[in-house]
Every structure is written in C-alpha cells, then in structure tokens.
Amino acid sequence: MKLPRTVTVFHLPESSVMEEPIVHVVIPEYGPDTETWMTPIMRFLRDGTLPDERNASLRLDIPTMRVSYYNPGDNDEELRGFLEEIDERRDQARIRTAYHQTRIARYYNTKVRSRSFLPGDLIFKKVIPAPGYHRLAVWETAGKALI
C-alpha cells in the first residue's frame, strides 16, 4: 500500500484545548508576601513576566535534597561509625589480598618444576653462545653443585 504524498492541513480559528489561566498559587509554609526561590517562577506563571535583569534566572538558589536534609549531628554520628568500621575493612582487605596472593602462588607453582640439588651433585649448565661467535669457552662444561 502506497501512502499519498499530499498532506491535508486544517487551520483552526481557536486553540483546540481550552486553558484556564493560573489565578493564585499558595505555598502553605510561606505567606503570600514571602520571597522564596519559587517566587520568580510563580510570577512568570501568573503574570507571564520574566525577571527584569538578564542574569536573574541564573541566580535562582534552588536547594537540593542533599542540602535541605543535611543535619550536622547525623553527619558526626556517621563519621564516627565509619571510623569504627575502618579496622574491620582493613582486615577484610588484608584477607582478600592474602587469598589473592595464595591463588597466584598456586597458579605459578603449577607451571614451575621444583628441583633440588645436594652438595657434590653433578649438574649440567646450558650455555648459549654469543651471536656471531660459534665457539664456547673451554671452562664452560658440566660442573658440580657448590650448595
């Protein structure tokens, strides 16, 4: 099915949604003459006027949840609680580190063949010649362990 390329446009003489203007906004905590951070916003919604100054909207001091619910007494209690937990957290970190190191050591030791030598055992020393020189020195042969 092909869609038509023409679009029908209707011009409405009035708005399709009837809007009632905001007459009065009341904040229960404050009186009607109290200036708050919402006053410029309410003035704009009620009267449709913007602040006179250009940067007045940038100076709006809107408190955040973190600032409005800050209580110094609760903060001190939480800091004391963190200080009490710090030793436990250090111990847990040491335990995790020791566990991690044992796992790494176990992985490393599976790849390494252990060899033990006693004094007087004959050992073979592998010597790689220097590049470009194809002879070994006379003294680089099998030797004895001097442990």
PDB file of C-alpha atoms in Angstrom:
ATOM      1  CA  MET A   1       0.000   0.000   0.000  1.00  0.00           C
ATOM      2  CA  LYS A   2       1.394   3.349  -1.040  1.00  0.00           C
ATOM      3  CA  LEU A   3       0.916   6.395   1.131  1.00  0.00           C
ATOM      4  CA  PRO A   4      -0.253   9.633  -0.503  1.00  0.00           C
ATOM      5  CA  ARG A   5       2.326  12.404  -0.806  1.00  0.00           C
ATOM      6  CA  THR A   6      -0.108  15.206  -0.109  1.00  0.00           C
ATOM      7  CA  VAL A   7      -0.951  16.258   3.441  1.00  0.00           C
ATOM      8  CA  THR A   8      -4.166  17.994   4.417  1.00  0.00           C
ATOM      9  CA  VAL A   9      -3.698  20.918   6.824  1.00  0.00           C
ATOM     10  CA  PHE A  10      -6.558  22.425   8.805  1.00  0.00           C
ATOM     11  CA  HIS A  11      -6.335  25.942  10.215  1.00  0.00           C
ATOM     12  CA  LEU A  12      -8.240  26.255  13.476  1.00  0.00           C
ATOM     13  CA  PRO A  13      -9.537  29.725  14.443  1.00  0.00           C
ATOM     14  CA  GLU A  14      -9.165  28.955  18.199  1.00  0.00           C
ATOM     15  CA  SER A  15      -6.924  26.686  20.233  1.00  0.00           C
ATOM     16  CA  SER A  16      -8.166  23.134  20.431  1.00  0.00           C
ATOM     17  CA  VAL A  17      -7.609  22.929  24.195  1.00  0.00           C
ATOM     18  CA  MET A  18      -9.290  25.428  26.444  1.00  0.00           C
ATOM     19  CA  GLU A  19      -6.747  26.615  29.001  1.00  0.00           C
ATOM     20  CA  GLU A  20      -7.668  28.395  32.172  1.00  0.00           C
ATOM     21  CA  PRO A  21      -5.102  30.893  33.476  1.00  0.00           C
ATOM     22  CA  ILE A  22      -3.483  30.314  36.868  1.00  0.00           C
ATOM     23  CA  VAL A  23      -5.023  32.824  39.212  1.00  0.00           C
ATOM     24  CA  HIS A  24      -3.361  32.223  42.555  1.00  0.00           C
ATOM     25  CA  VAL A  25      -0.673  29.852  43.844  1.00  0.00           C
ATOM     26  CA  VAL A  26      -0.383  29.407  47.607  1.00  0.00           C
ATOM     27  CA  ILE A  27       2.507  27.714  49.370  1.00  0.00           C
ATOM     28  CA  PRO A  28       1.350  26.634  52.837  1.00  0.00           C
ATOM     29  CA  GLU A  29       4.742  27.085  54.573  1.00  0.00           C
ATOM     30  CA  TYR A  30       5.106  30.689  53.476  1.00  0.00           C
ATOM     31  CA  GLY A  31       2.887  33.718  53.452  1.00  0.00           C
ATOM     32  CA  PRO A  32       1.801  35.389  50.201  1.00  0.00           C
ATOM     33  CA  ASP A  33       4.435  38.159  50.546  1.00  0.00           C
ATOM     34  CA  THR A  34       7.375  35.874  51.372  1.00  0.00           C
ATOM     35  CA  GLU A  35      10.153  35.782  48.758  1.00  0.00           C
ATOM     36  CA  THR A  36      11.355  32.244  48.051  1.00  0.00           C
ATOM     37  CA  TRP A  37      13.206  30.610  45.207  1.00  0.00           C
ATOM     38  CA  MET A  38       9.823  29.857  43.611  1.00  0.00           C
ATOM     39  CA  THR A  39       8.621  33.477  43.591  1.00  0.00           C
ATOM     40  CA  PRO A  40      10.043  34.363  40.119  1.00  0.00           C
ATOM     41  CA  ILE A  41       8.660  31.126  38.701  1.00  0.00           C
ATOM     42  CA  MET A  42       5.196  31.762  40.166  1.00  0.00           C
ATOM     43  CA  ARG A  43       5.301  35.355  38.921  1.00  0.00           C
ATOM     44  CA  PHE A  44       6.092  34.091  35.430  1.00  0.00           C
ATOM     45  CA  LEU A  45       3.280  31.518  35.546  1.00  0.00           C
ATOM     46  CA  ARG A  46       0.764  34.017  36.923  1.00  0.00           C
ATOM     47  CA  ASP A  47       1.647  37.189  35.008  1.00  0.00           C
ATOM     48  CA  GLY A  48       3.757  35.903  32.139  1.00  0.00           C
ATOM     49  CA  THR A  49       6.604  38.323  33.013  1.00  0.00           C
ATOM     50  CA  LEU A  50      10.253  37.424  33.120  1.00  0.00           C
ATOM     51  CA  PRO A  51      12.730  38.938  35.608  1.00  0.00           C
ATOM     52  CA  ASP A  52      13.948  42.441  34.700  1.00  0.00           C
ATOM     53  CA  GLU A  53      17.621  41.581  34.865  1.00  0.00           C
ATOM     54  CA  ARG A  54      19.183  39.381  32.260  1.00  0.00           C
ATOM     55  CA  ASN A  55      21.031  37.025  34.653  1.00  0.00           C
ATOM     56  CA  ALA A  56      18.399  36.945  37.386  1.00  0.00           C
ATOM     57  CA  SER A  57      17.342  33.445  36.398  1.00  0.00           C
ATOM     58  CA  LEU A  58      20.918  32.213  36.846  1.00  0.00           C
ATOM     59  CA  ARG A  59      20.965  33.433  40.436  1.00  0.00           C
ATOM     60  CA  LEU A  60      17.995  31.314  41.487  1.00  0.00           C
ATOM     61  CA  ASP A  61      19.073  29.408  44.557  1.00  0.00           C
ATOM     62  CA  ILE A  62      17.190  26.137  44.363  1.00  0.00           C
ATOM     63  CA  PRO A  63      18.074  23.883  47.307  1.00  0.00           C
ATOM     64  CA  THR A  64      18.815  20.255  46.520  1.00  0.00           C
ATOM     65  CA  MET A  65      17.645  17.291  48.567  1.00  0.00           C
ATOM     66  CA  ARG A  66      21.168  16.755  49.885  1.00  0.00           C
ATOM     67  CA  VAL A  67      21.387  20.321  51.198  1.00  0.00           C
ATOM     68  CA  SER A  68      17.854  20.600  52.526  1.00  0.00           C
ATOM     69  CA  TYR A  69      18.061  17.394  54.588  1.00  0.00           C
ATOM     70  CA  TYR A  70      21.574  17.955  55.968  1.00  0.00           C
ATOM     71  CA  ASN A  71      21.832  17.520  59.731  1.00  0.00           C
ATOM     72  CA  PRO A  72      25.274  18.114  61.323  1.00  0.00           C
ATOM     73  CA  GLY A  73      24.541  15.781  64.251  1.00  0.00           C
ATOM     74  CA  ASP A  74      23.712  12.876  61.966  1.00  0.00           C
ATOM     75  CA  ASN A  75      26.820  13.608  59.915  1.00  0.00           C
ATOM     76  CA  ASP A  76      29.058  13.377  63.011  1.00  0.00           C
ATOM     77  CA  GLU A  77      27.455  10.067  64.015  1.00  0.00           C
ATOM     78  CA  GLU A  78      28.025   8.598  60.558  1.00  0.00           C
ATOM     79  CA  LEU A  79      31.661   9.729  60.540  1.00  0.00           C
ATOM     80  CA  ARG A  80      32.207   8.036  63.921  1.00  0.00           C
ATOM     81  CA  GLY A  81      30.597   4.897  62.529  1.00  0.00           C
ATOM     82  CA  PHE A  82      32.969   4.954  59.555  1.00  0.00           C
ATOM     83  CA  LEU A  83      35.952   5.306  61.919  1.00  0.00           C
ATOM     84  CA  GLU A  84      34.781   2.263  63.877  1.00  0.00           C
ATOM     85  CA  GLU A  85      34.404   0.236  60.679  1.00  0.00           C
ATOM     86  CA  ILE A  86      37.805   1.201  59.291  1.00  0.00           C
ATOM     87  CA  ASP A  87      39.720  -1.526  61.188  1.00  0.00           C
ATOM     88  CA  GLU A  88      37.261  -4.182  60.031  1.00  0.00           C
ATOM     89  CA  ARG A  89      37.574  -3.020  56.439  1.00  0.00           C
ATOM     90  CA  ARG A  90      41.377  -3.086  56.655  1.00  0.00           C
ATOM     91  CA  ASP A  91      41.270  -6.647  57.993  1.00  0.00           C
ATOM     92  CA  GLN A  92      38.919  -7.699  55.203  1.00  0.00           C
ATOM     93  CA  ALA A  93      41.231  -6.093  52.637  1.00  0.00           C
ATOM     94  CA  ARG A  94      44.236  -7.951  54.097  1.00  0.00           C
ATOM     95  CA  ILE A  95      42.328 -11.242  53.971  1.00  0.00           C
ATOM     96  CA  ARG A  96      41.359 -10.626  50.334  1.00  0.00           C
ATOM     97  CA  THR A  97      44.966  -9.730  49.470  1.00  0.00           C
ATOM     98  CA  ALA A  98      46.339 -12.866  51.171  1.00  0.00           C
ATOM     99  CA  TYR A  99      43.774 -15.047  49.383  1.00  0.00           C
ATOM    100  CA  HIS A 100      44.660 -13.438  46.059  1.00  0.00           C
ATOM    101  CA  GLN A 101      48.390 -13.953  46.648  1.00  0.00           C
ATOM    102  CA  THR A 102      47.926 -17.636  47.543  1.00  0.00           C
ATOM    103  CA  ARG A 103      45.901 -18.171  44.363  1.00  0.00           C
ATOM    104  CA  ILE A 104      48.617 -16.503  42.271  1.00  0.00           C
ATOM    105  CA  ALA A 105      51.339 -18.546  44.015  1.00  0.00           C
ATOM    106  CA  ARG A 106      49.394 -21.779  43.422  1.00  0.00           C
ATOM    107  CA  TYR A 107      48.977 -20.915  39.728  1.00  0.00           C
ATOM    108  CA  TYR A 108      52.663 -20.023  39.401  1.00  0.00           C
ATOM    109  CA  ASN A 109      53.839 -23.165  41.221  1.00  0.00           C
ATOM    110  CA  THR A 110      51.857 -25.454  38.908  1.00  0.00           C
ATOM    111  CA  LYS A 111      53.944 -24.179  35.989  1.00  0.00           C
ATOM    112  CA  VAL A 112      57.331 -24.436  37.749  1.00  0.00           C
ATOM    113  CA  ARG A 113      59.167 -27.758  38.182  1.00  0.00           C
ATOM    114  CA  SER A 114      60.916 -27.879  41.502  1.00  0.00           C
ATOM    115  CA  ARG A 115      64.496 -29.171  41.510  1.00  0.00           C
ATOM    116  CA  SER A 116      66.728 -29.746  44.468  1.00  0.00           C
ATOM    117  CA  PHE A 117      70.476 -30.162  44.443  1.00  0.00           C
ATOM    118  CA  LEU A 118      72.765 -31.501  47.120  1.00  0.00           C
ATOM    119  CA  PRO A 119      76.414 -30.556  47.501  1.00  0.00           C
ATOM    120  CA  GLY A 120      78.509 -32.664  45.182  1.00  0.00           C
ATOM    121  CA  ASP A 121      75.750 -33.420  42.639  1.00  0.00           C
ATOM    122  CA  LEU A 122      76.735 -33.123  39.018  1.00  0.00           C
ATOM    123  CA  ILE A 123      74.737 -30.525  37.182  1.00  0.00           C
ATOM    124  CA  PHE A 124      74.600 -29.521  33.545  1.00  0.00           C
ATOM    125  CA  LYS A 125      74.961 -25.873  32.735  1.00  0.00           C
ATOM    126  CA  LYS A 126      73.442 -24.838  29.442  1.00  0.00           C
ATOM    127  CA  VAL A 127      75.474 -22.109  27.803  1.00  0.00           C
ATOM    128  CA  ILE A 128      74.206 -20.189  24.820  1.00  0.00           C
ATOM    129  CA  PRO A 129      76.942 -18.835  22.585  1.00  0.00           C
ATOM    130  CA  ALA A 130      77.073 -15.172  21.773  1.00  0.00           C
ATOM    131  CA  PRO A 131      75.620 -14.296  18.362  1.00  0.00           C
ATOM    132  CA  GLY A 132      78.233 -14.264  15.651  1.00  0.00           C
ATOM    133  CA  TYR A 133      80.682 -16.336  17.677  1.00  0.00           C
ATOM    134  CA  HIS A 134      80.264 -20.137  17.308  1.00  0.00           C
ATOM    135  CA  ARG A 135      82.708 -21.456  19.876  1.00  0.00           C
ATOM    136  CA  LEU A 136      82.302 -21.933  23.604  1.00  0.00           C
ATOM    137  CA  ALA A 137      84.982 -21.300  26.140  1.00  0.00           C
ATOM    138  CA  VAL A 138      86.864 -24.364  27.415  1.00  0.00           C
ATOM    139  CA  TRP A 139      85.760 -23.884  31.030  1.00  0.00           C
ATOM    140  CA  GLU A 140      82.005 -23.832  30.247  1.00  0.00           C
ATOM    141  CA  THR A 141      81.200 -27.534  30.683  1.00  0.00           C
ATOM    142  CA  ALA A 142      79.377 -29.651  33.276  1.00  0.00           C
ATOM    143  CA  GLY A 143      80.131 -28.649  36.838  1.00  0.00           C
ATOM    144  CA  LYS A 144      79.487 -29.534  40.465  1.00  0.00           C
ATOM    145  CA  ALA A 145      76.876 -28.000  42.740  1.00  0.00           C
ATOM    146  CA  LEU A 146      78.551 -25.957  45.470  1.00  0.00           C
ATOM    147  CA  ILE A 147      75.497 -25.524  47.661  1.00  0.00           C
TER     148      ILE A 147
END
